[in-house]
PDB file of C-alpha atoms in Angstrom:
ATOM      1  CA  UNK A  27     119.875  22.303   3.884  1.00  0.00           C
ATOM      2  CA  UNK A  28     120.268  23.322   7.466  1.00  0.00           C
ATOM      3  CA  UNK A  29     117.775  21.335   9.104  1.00  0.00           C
ATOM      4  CA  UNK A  30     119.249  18.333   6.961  1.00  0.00           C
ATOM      5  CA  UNK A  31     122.271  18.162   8.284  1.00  0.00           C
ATOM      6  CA  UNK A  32     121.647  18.688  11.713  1.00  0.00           C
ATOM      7  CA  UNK A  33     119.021  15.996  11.289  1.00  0.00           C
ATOM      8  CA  UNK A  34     122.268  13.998  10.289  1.00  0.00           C
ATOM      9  CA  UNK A  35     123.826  14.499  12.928  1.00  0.00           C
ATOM     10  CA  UNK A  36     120.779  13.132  15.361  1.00  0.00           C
ATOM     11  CA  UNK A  37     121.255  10.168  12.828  1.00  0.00           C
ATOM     12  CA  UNK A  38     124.456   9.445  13.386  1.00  0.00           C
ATOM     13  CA  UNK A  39     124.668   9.952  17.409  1.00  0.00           C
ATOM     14  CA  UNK A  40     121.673   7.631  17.207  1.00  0.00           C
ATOM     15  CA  UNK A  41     122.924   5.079  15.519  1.00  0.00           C
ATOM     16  CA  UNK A  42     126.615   4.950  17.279  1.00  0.00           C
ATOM     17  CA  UNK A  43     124.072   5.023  20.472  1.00  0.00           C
ATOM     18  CA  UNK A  44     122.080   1.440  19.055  1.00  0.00           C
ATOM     19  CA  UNK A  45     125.269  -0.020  17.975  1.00  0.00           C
ATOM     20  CA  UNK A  46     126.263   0.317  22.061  1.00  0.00           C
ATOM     21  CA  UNK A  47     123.208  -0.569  23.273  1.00  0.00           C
ATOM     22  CA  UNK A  48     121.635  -2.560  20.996  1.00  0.00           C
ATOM     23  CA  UNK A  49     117.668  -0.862  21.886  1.00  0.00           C
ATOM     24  CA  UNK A  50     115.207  -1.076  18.877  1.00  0.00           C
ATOM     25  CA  UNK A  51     113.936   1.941  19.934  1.00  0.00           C
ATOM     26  CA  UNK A  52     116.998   3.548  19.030  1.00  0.00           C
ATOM     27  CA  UNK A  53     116.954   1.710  15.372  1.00  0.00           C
ATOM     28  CA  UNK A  54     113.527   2.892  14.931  1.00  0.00           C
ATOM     29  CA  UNK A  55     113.931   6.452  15.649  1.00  0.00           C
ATOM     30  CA  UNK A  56     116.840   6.421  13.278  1.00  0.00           C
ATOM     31  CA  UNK A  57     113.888   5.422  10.645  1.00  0.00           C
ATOM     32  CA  UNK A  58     112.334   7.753  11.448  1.00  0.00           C
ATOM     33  CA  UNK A  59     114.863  10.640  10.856  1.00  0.00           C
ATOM     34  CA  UNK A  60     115.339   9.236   7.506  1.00  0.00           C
ATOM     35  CA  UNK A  61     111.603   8.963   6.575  1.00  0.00           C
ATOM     36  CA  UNK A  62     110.882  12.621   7.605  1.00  0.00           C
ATOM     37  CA  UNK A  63     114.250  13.657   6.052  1.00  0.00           C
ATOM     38  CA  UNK A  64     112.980  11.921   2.990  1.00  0.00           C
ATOM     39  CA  UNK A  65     109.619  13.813   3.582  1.00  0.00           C
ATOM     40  CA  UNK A  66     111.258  17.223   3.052  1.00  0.00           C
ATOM     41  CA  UNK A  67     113.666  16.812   0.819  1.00  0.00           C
ATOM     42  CA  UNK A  68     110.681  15.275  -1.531  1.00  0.00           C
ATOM     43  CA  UNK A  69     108.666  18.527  -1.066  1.00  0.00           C
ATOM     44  CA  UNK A  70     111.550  21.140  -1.429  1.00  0.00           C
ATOM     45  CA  UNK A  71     112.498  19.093  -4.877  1.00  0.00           C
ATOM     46  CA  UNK A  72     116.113  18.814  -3.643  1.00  0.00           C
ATOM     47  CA  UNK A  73     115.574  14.855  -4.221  1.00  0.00           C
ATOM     48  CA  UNK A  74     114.952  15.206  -7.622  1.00  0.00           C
ATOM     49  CA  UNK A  75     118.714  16.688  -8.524  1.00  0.00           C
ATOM     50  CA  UNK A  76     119.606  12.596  -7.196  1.00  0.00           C
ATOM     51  CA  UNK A  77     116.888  11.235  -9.814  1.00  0.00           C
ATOM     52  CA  UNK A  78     117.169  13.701 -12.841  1.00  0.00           C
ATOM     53  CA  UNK A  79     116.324  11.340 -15.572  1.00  0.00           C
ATOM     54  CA  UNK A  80     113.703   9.468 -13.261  1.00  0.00           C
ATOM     55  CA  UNK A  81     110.429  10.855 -13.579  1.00  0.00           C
ATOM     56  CA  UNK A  82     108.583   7.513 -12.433  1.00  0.00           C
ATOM     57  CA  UNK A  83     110.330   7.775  -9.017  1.00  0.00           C
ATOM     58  CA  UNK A  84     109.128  11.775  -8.963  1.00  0.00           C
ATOM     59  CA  UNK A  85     106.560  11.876  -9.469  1.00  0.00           C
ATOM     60  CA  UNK A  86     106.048   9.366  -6.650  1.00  0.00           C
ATOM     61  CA  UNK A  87     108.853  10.264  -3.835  1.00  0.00           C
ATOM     62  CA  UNK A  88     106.360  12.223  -2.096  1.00  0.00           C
ATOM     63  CA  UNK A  89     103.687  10.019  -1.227  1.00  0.00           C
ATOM     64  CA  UNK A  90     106.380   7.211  -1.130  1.00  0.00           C
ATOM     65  CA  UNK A  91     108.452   9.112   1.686  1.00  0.00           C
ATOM     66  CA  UNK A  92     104.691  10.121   3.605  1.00  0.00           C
ATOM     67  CA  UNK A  93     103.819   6.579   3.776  1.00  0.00           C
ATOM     68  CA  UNK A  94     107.568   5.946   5.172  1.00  0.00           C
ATOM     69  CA  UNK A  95     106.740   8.547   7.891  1.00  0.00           C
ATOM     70  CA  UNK A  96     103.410   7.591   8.983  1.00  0.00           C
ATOM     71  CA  UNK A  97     104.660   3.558   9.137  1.00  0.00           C
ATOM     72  CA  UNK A  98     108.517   4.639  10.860  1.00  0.00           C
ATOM     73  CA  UNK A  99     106.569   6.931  13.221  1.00  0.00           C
ATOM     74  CA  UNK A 100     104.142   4.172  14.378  1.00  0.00           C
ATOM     75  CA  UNK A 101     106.453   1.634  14.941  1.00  0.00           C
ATOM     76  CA  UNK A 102     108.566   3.663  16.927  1.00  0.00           C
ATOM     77  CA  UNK A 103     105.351   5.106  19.024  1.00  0.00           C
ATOM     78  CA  UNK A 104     104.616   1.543  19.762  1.00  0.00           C
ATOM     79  CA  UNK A 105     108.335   0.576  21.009  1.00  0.00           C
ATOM     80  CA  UNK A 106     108.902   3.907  22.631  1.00  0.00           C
ATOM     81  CA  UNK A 107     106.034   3.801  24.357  1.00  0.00           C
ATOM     82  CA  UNK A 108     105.461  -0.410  24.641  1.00  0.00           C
ATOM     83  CA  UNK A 109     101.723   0.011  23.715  1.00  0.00           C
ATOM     84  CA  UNK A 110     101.337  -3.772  23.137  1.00  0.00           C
ATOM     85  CA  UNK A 111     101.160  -4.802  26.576  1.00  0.00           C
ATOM     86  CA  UNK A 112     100.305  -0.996  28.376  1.00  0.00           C
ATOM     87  CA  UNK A 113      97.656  -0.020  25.500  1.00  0.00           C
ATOM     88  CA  UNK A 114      96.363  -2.820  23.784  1.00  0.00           C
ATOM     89  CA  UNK A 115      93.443  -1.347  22.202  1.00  0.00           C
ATOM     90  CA  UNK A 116      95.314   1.547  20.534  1.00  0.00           C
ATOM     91  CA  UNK A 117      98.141  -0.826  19.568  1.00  0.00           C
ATOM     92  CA  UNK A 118      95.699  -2.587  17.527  1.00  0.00           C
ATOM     93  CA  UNK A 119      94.288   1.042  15.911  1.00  0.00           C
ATOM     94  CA  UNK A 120      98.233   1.992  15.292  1.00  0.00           C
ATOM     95  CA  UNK A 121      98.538  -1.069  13.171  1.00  0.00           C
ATOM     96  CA  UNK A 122      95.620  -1.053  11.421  1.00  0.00           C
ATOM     97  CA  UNK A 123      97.175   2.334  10.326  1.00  0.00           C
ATOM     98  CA  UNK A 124     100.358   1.171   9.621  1.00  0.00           C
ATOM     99  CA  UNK A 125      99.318  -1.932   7.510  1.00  0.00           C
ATOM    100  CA  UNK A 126      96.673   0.719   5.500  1.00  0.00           C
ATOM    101  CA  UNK A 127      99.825   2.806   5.218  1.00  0.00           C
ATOM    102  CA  UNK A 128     101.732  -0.284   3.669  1.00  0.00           C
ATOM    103  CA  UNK A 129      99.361  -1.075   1.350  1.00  0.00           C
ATOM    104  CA  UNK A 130      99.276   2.513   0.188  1.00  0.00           C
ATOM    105  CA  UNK A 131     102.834   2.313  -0.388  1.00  0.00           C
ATOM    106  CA  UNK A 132     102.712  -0.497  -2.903  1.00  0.00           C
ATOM    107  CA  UNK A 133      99.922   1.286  -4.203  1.00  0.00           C
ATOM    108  CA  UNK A 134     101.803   4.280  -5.205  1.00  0.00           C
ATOM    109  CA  UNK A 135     103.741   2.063  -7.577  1.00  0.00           C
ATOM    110  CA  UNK A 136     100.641   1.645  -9.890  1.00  0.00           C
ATOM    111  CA  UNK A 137     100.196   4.413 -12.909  1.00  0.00           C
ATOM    112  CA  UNK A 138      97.589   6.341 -10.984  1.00  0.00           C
ATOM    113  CA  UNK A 139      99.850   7.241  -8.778  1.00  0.00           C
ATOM    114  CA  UNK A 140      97.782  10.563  -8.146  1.00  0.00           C
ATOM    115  CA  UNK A 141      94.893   8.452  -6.969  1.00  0.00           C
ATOM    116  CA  UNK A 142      96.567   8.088  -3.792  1.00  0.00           C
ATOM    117  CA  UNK A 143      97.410  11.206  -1.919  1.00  0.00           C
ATOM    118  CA  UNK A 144      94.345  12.165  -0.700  1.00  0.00           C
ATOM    119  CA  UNK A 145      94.031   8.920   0.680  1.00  0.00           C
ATOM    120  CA  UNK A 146      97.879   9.132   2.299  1.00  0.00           C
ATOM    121  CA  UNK A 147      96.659  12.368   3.374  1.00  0.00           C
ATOM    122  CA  UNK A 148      93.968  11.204   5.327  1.00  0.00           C
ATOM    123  CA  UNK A 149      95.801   8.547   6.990  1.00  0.00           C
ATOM    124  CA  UNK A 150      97.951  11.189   8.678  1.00  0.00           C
ATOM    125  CA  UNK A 151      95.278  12.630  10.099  1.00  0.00           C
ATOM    126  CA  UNK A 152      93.923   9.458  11.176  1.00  0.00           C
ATOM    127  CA  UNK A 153      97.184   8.462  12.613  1.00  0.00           C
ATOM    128  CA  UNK A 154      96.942  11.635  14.988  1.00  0.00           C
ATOM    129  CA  UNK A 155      94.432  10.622  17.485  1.00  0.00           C
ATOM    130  CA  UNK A 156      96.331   7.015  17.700  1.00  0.00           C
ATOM    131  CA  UNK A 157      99.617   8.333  18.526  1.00  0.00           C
ATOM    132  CA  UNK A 158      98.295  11.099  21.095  1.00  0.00           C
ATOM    133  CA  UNK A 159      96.018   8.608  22.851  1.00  0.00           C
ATOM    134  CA  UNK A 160      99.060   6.095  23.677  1.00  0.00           C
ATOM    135  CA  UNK A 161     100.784   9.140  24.954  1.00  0.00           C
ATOM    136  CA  UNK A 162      98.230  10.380  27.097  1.00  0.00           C
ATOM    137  CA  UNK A 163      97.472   6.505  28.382  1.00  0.00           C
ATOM    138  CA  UNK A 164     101.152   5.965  29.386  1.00  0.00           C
ATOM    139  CA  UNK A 165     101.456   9.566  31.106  1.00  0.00           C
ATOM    140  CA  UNK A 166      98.454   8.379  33.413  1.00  0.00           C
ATOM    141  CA  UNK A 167     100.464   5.186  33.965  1.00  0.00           C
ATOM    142  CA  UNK A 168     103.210   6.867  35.603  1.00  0.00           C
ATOM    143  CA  UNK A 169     105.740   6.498  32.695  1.00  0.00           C
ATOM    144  CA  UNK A 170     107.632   9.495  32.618  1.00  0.00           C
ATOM    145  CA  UNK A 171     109.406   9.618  28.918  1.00  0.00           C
ATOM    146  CA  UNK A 172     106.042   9.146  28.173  1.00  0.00           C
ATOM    147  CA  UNK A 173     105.109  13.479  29.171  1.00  0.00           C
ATOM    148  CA  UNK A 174     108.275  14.399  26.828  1.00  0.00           C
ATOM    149  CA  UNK A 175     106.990  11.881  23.890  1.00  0.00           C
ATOM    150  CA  UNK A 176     103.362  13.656  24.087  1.00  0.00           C
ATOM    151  CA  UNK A 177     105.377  17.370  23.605  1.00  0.00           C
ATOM    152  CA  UNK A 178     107.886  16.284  21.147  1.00  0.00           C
ATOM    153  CA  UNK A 179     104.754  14.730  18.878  1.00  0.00           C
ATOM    154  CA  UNK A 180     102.483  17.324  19.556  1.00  0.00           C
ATOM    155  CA  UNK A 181     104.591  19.725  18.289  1.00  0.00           C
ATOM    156  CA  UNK A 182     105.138  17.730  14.998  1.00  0.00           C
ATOM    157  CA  UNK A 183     101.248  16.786  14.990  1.00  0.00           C
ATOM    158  CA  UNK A 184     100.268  20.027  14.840  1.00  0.00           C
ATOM    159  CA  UNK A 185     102.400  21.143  11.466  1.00  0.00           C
ATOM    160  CA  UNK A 186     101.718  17.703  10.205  1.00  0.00           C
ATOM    161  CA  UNK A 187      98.021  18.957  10.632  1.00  0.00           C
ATOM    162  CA  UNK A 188      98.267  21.842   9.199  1.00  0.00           C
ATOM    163  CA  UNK A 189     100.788  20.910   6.407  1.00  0.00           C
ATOM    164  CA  UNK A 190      97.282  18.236   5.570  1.00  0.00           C
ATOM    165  CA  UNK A 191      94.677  20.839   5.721  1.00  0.00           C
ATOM    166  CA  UNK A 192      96.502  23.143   3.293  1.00  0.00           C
ATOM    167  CA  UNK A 193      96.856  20.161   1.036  1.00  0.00           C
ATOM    168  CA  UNK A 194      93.489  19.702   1.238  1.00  0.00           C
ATOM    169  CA  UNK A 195      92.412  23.053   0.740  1.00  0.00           C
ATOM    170  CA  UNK A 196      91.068  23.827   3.949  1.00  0.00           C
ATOM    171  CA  UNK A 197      93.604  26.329   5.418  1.00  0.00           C
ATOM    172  CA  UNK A 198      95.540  28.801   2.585  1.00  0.00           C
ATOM    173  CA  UNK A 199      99.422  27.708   3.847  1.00  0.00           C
ATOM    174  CA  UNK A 200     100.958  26.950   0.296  1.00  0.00           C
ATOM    175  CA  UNK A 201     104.004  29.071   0.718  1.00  0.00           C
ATOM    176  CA  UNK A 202     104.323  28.123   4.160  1.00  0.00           C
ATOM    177  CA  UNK A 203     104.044  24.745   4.065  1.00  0.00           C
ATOM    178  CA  UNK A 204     107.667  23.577   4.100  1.00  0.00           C
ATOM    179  CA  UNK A 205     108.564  25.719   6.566  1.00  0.00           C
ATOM    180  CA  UNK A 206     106.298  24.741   8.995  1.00  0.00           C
ATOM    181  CA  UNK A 207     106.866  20.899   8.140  1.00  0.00           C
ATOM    182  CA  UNK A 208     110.269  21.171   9.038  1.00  0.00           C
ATOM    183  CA  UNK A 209     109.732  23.409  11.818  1.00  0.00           C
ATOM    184  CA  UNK A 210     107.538  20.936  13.470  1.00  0.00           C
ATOM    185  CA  UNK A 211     109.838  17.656  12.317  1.00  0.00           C
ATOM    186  CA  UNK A 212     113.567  19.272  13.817  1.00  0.00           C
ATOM    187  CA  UNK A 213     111.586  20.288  17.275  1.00  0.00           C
ATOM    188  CA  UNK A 214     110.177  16.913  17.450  1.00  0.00           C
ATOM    189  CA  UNK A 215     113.575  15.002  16.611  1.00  0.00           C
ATOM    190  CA  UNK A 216     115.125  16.993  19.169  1.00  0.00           C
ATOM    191  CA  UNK A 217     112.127  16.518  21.839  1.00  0.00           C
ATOM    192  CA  UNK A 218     112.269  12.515  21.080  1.00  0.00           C
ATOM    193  CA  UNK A 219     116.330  12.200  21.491  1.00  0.00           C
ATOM    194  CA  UNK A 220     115.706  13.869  24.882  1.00  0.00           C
ATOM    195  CA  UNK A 221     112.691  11.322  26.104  1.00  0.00           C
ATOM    196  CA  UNK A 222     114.987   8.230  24.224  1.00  0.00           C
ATOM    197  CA  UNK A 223     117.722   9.163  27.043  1.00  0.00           C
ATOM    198  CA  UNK A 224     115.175   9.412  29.580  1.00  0.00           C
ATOM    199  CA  UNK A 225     113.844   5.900  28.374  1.00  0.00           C
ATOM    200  CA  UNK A 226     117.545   4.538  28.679  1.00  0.00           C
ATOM    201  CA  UNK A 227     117.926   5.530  32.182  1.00  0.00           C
ATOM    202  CA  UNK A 228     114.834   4.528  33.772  1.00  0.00           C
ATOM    203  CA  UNK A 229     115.958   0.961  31.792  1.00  0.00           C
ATOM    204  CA  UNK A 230     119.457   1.061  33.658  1.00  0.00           C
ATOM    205  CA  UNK A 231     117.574   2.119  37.009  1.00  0.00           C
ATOM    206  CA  UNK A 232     115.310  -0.801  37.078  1.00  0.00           C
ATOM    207  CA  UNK A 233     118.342  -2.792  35.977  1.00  0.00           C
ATOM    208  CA  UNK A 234     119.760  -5.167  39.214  1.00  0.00           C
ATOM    209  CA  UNK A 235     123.056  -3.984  40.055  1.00  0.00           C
ATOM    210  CA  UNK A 236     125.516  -6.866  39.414  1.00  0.00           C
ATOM    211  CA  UNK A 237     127.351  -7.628  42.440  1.00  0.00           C
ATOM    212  CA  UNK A 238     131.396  -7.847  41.864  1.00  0.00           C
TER     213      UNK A 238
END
């Protein structure tokens, strides 16, 4: 429960931070701390001690909390990164993902609930490339949180990738798999806090100084 509670902590300075400065940026990275938080907890079957007698919500917390991810993660790429007006194009691929993602989530709720997580699965990959791309644009525009963005979800892409291709057979990780989730999820937390401050101050640089 390590990584939990330090990811707790980065939830809590976060939010006193977006109660001072009111940035959604801030909100939305607090999402997605939760949704990732959510993630693991799901897969290490600690969430299950909170739902004993529940087996509905069990058997569906994982691909409940995966679709949380992939939709708390986009949103937050898009603010983070304001890919509305600096990367139009991808904006538009990032939420066509993030609506498939919602859809999957109310889809979960039906009684083939196992139906779905190949399907979830694949979205995370697809969500890769979309997420990368807006990082990459932005670096070439000069925005600087935008070079510690592209490390902080590289390093999370890349156990997110392989945490998919073990699920899907591909690469033999079963044991490892948790491990390397949250490996990838605490360095990328950490990574995103530091570009979020970097964010703030280029905000309060371009800022005009209010004369007294």
């Amino acid at each position: 429960l390590g990584d939990v509670y330090k990811r707790q902590g980065l939830l809590l300075y976060n939010l006193l931070i977006y109660i001072s400065v009111r940035k959604r940026t801030h909100l939305l990275y607090c999402l997605v701390i939760v949704s990732n938080t959510l993630v693991s907890l799901s897969w290490d079957g600690i969430i299950y001690s909170f739902i004993p007698e529940s087996s509905y919500f069990q058997q569906r917390s994982i691909p409940l909390s995966m679709c949380l991810a992939i939709i708390s993660l986009i949103l937050f790429a898009k603010s983070f990164l304001q890919t509305k007006s600096n990367t139009p194009k991808i904006n538009i691929y990032l939420n066509t993902v993030a609506y498939s993602a919602i859809i999957l989530l109310f889809l979960v709720f039906t009684p083939d609930t196992n139906l779905f997580y190949i399907p979830i699965i694949i979205l995370t990959i697809l969500m890769i490339p979309g997420l990368v791309a807006a990082g990459i644009t932005r670096v070439t525009q000069k925005y600087v949180p935008a070079k510690i963005y592209l490390v902080a979800t590289g390093s999370f892409l890349i156990a997110v990738s392989l945490c998919a291709l073990s699920v899907l057979n591909i690469f033999p990780l079963q044991e490892e798999i948790t491990y390397i989730y949250k490996i990838g999820v605490v360095s990328e937390l950490i990574l995103l806090s530091l570009g979020i401050a970097e964010r703030l101050s280029l905000i309060h640089i371009s800022e005009p100084t209010r004369p007294y």
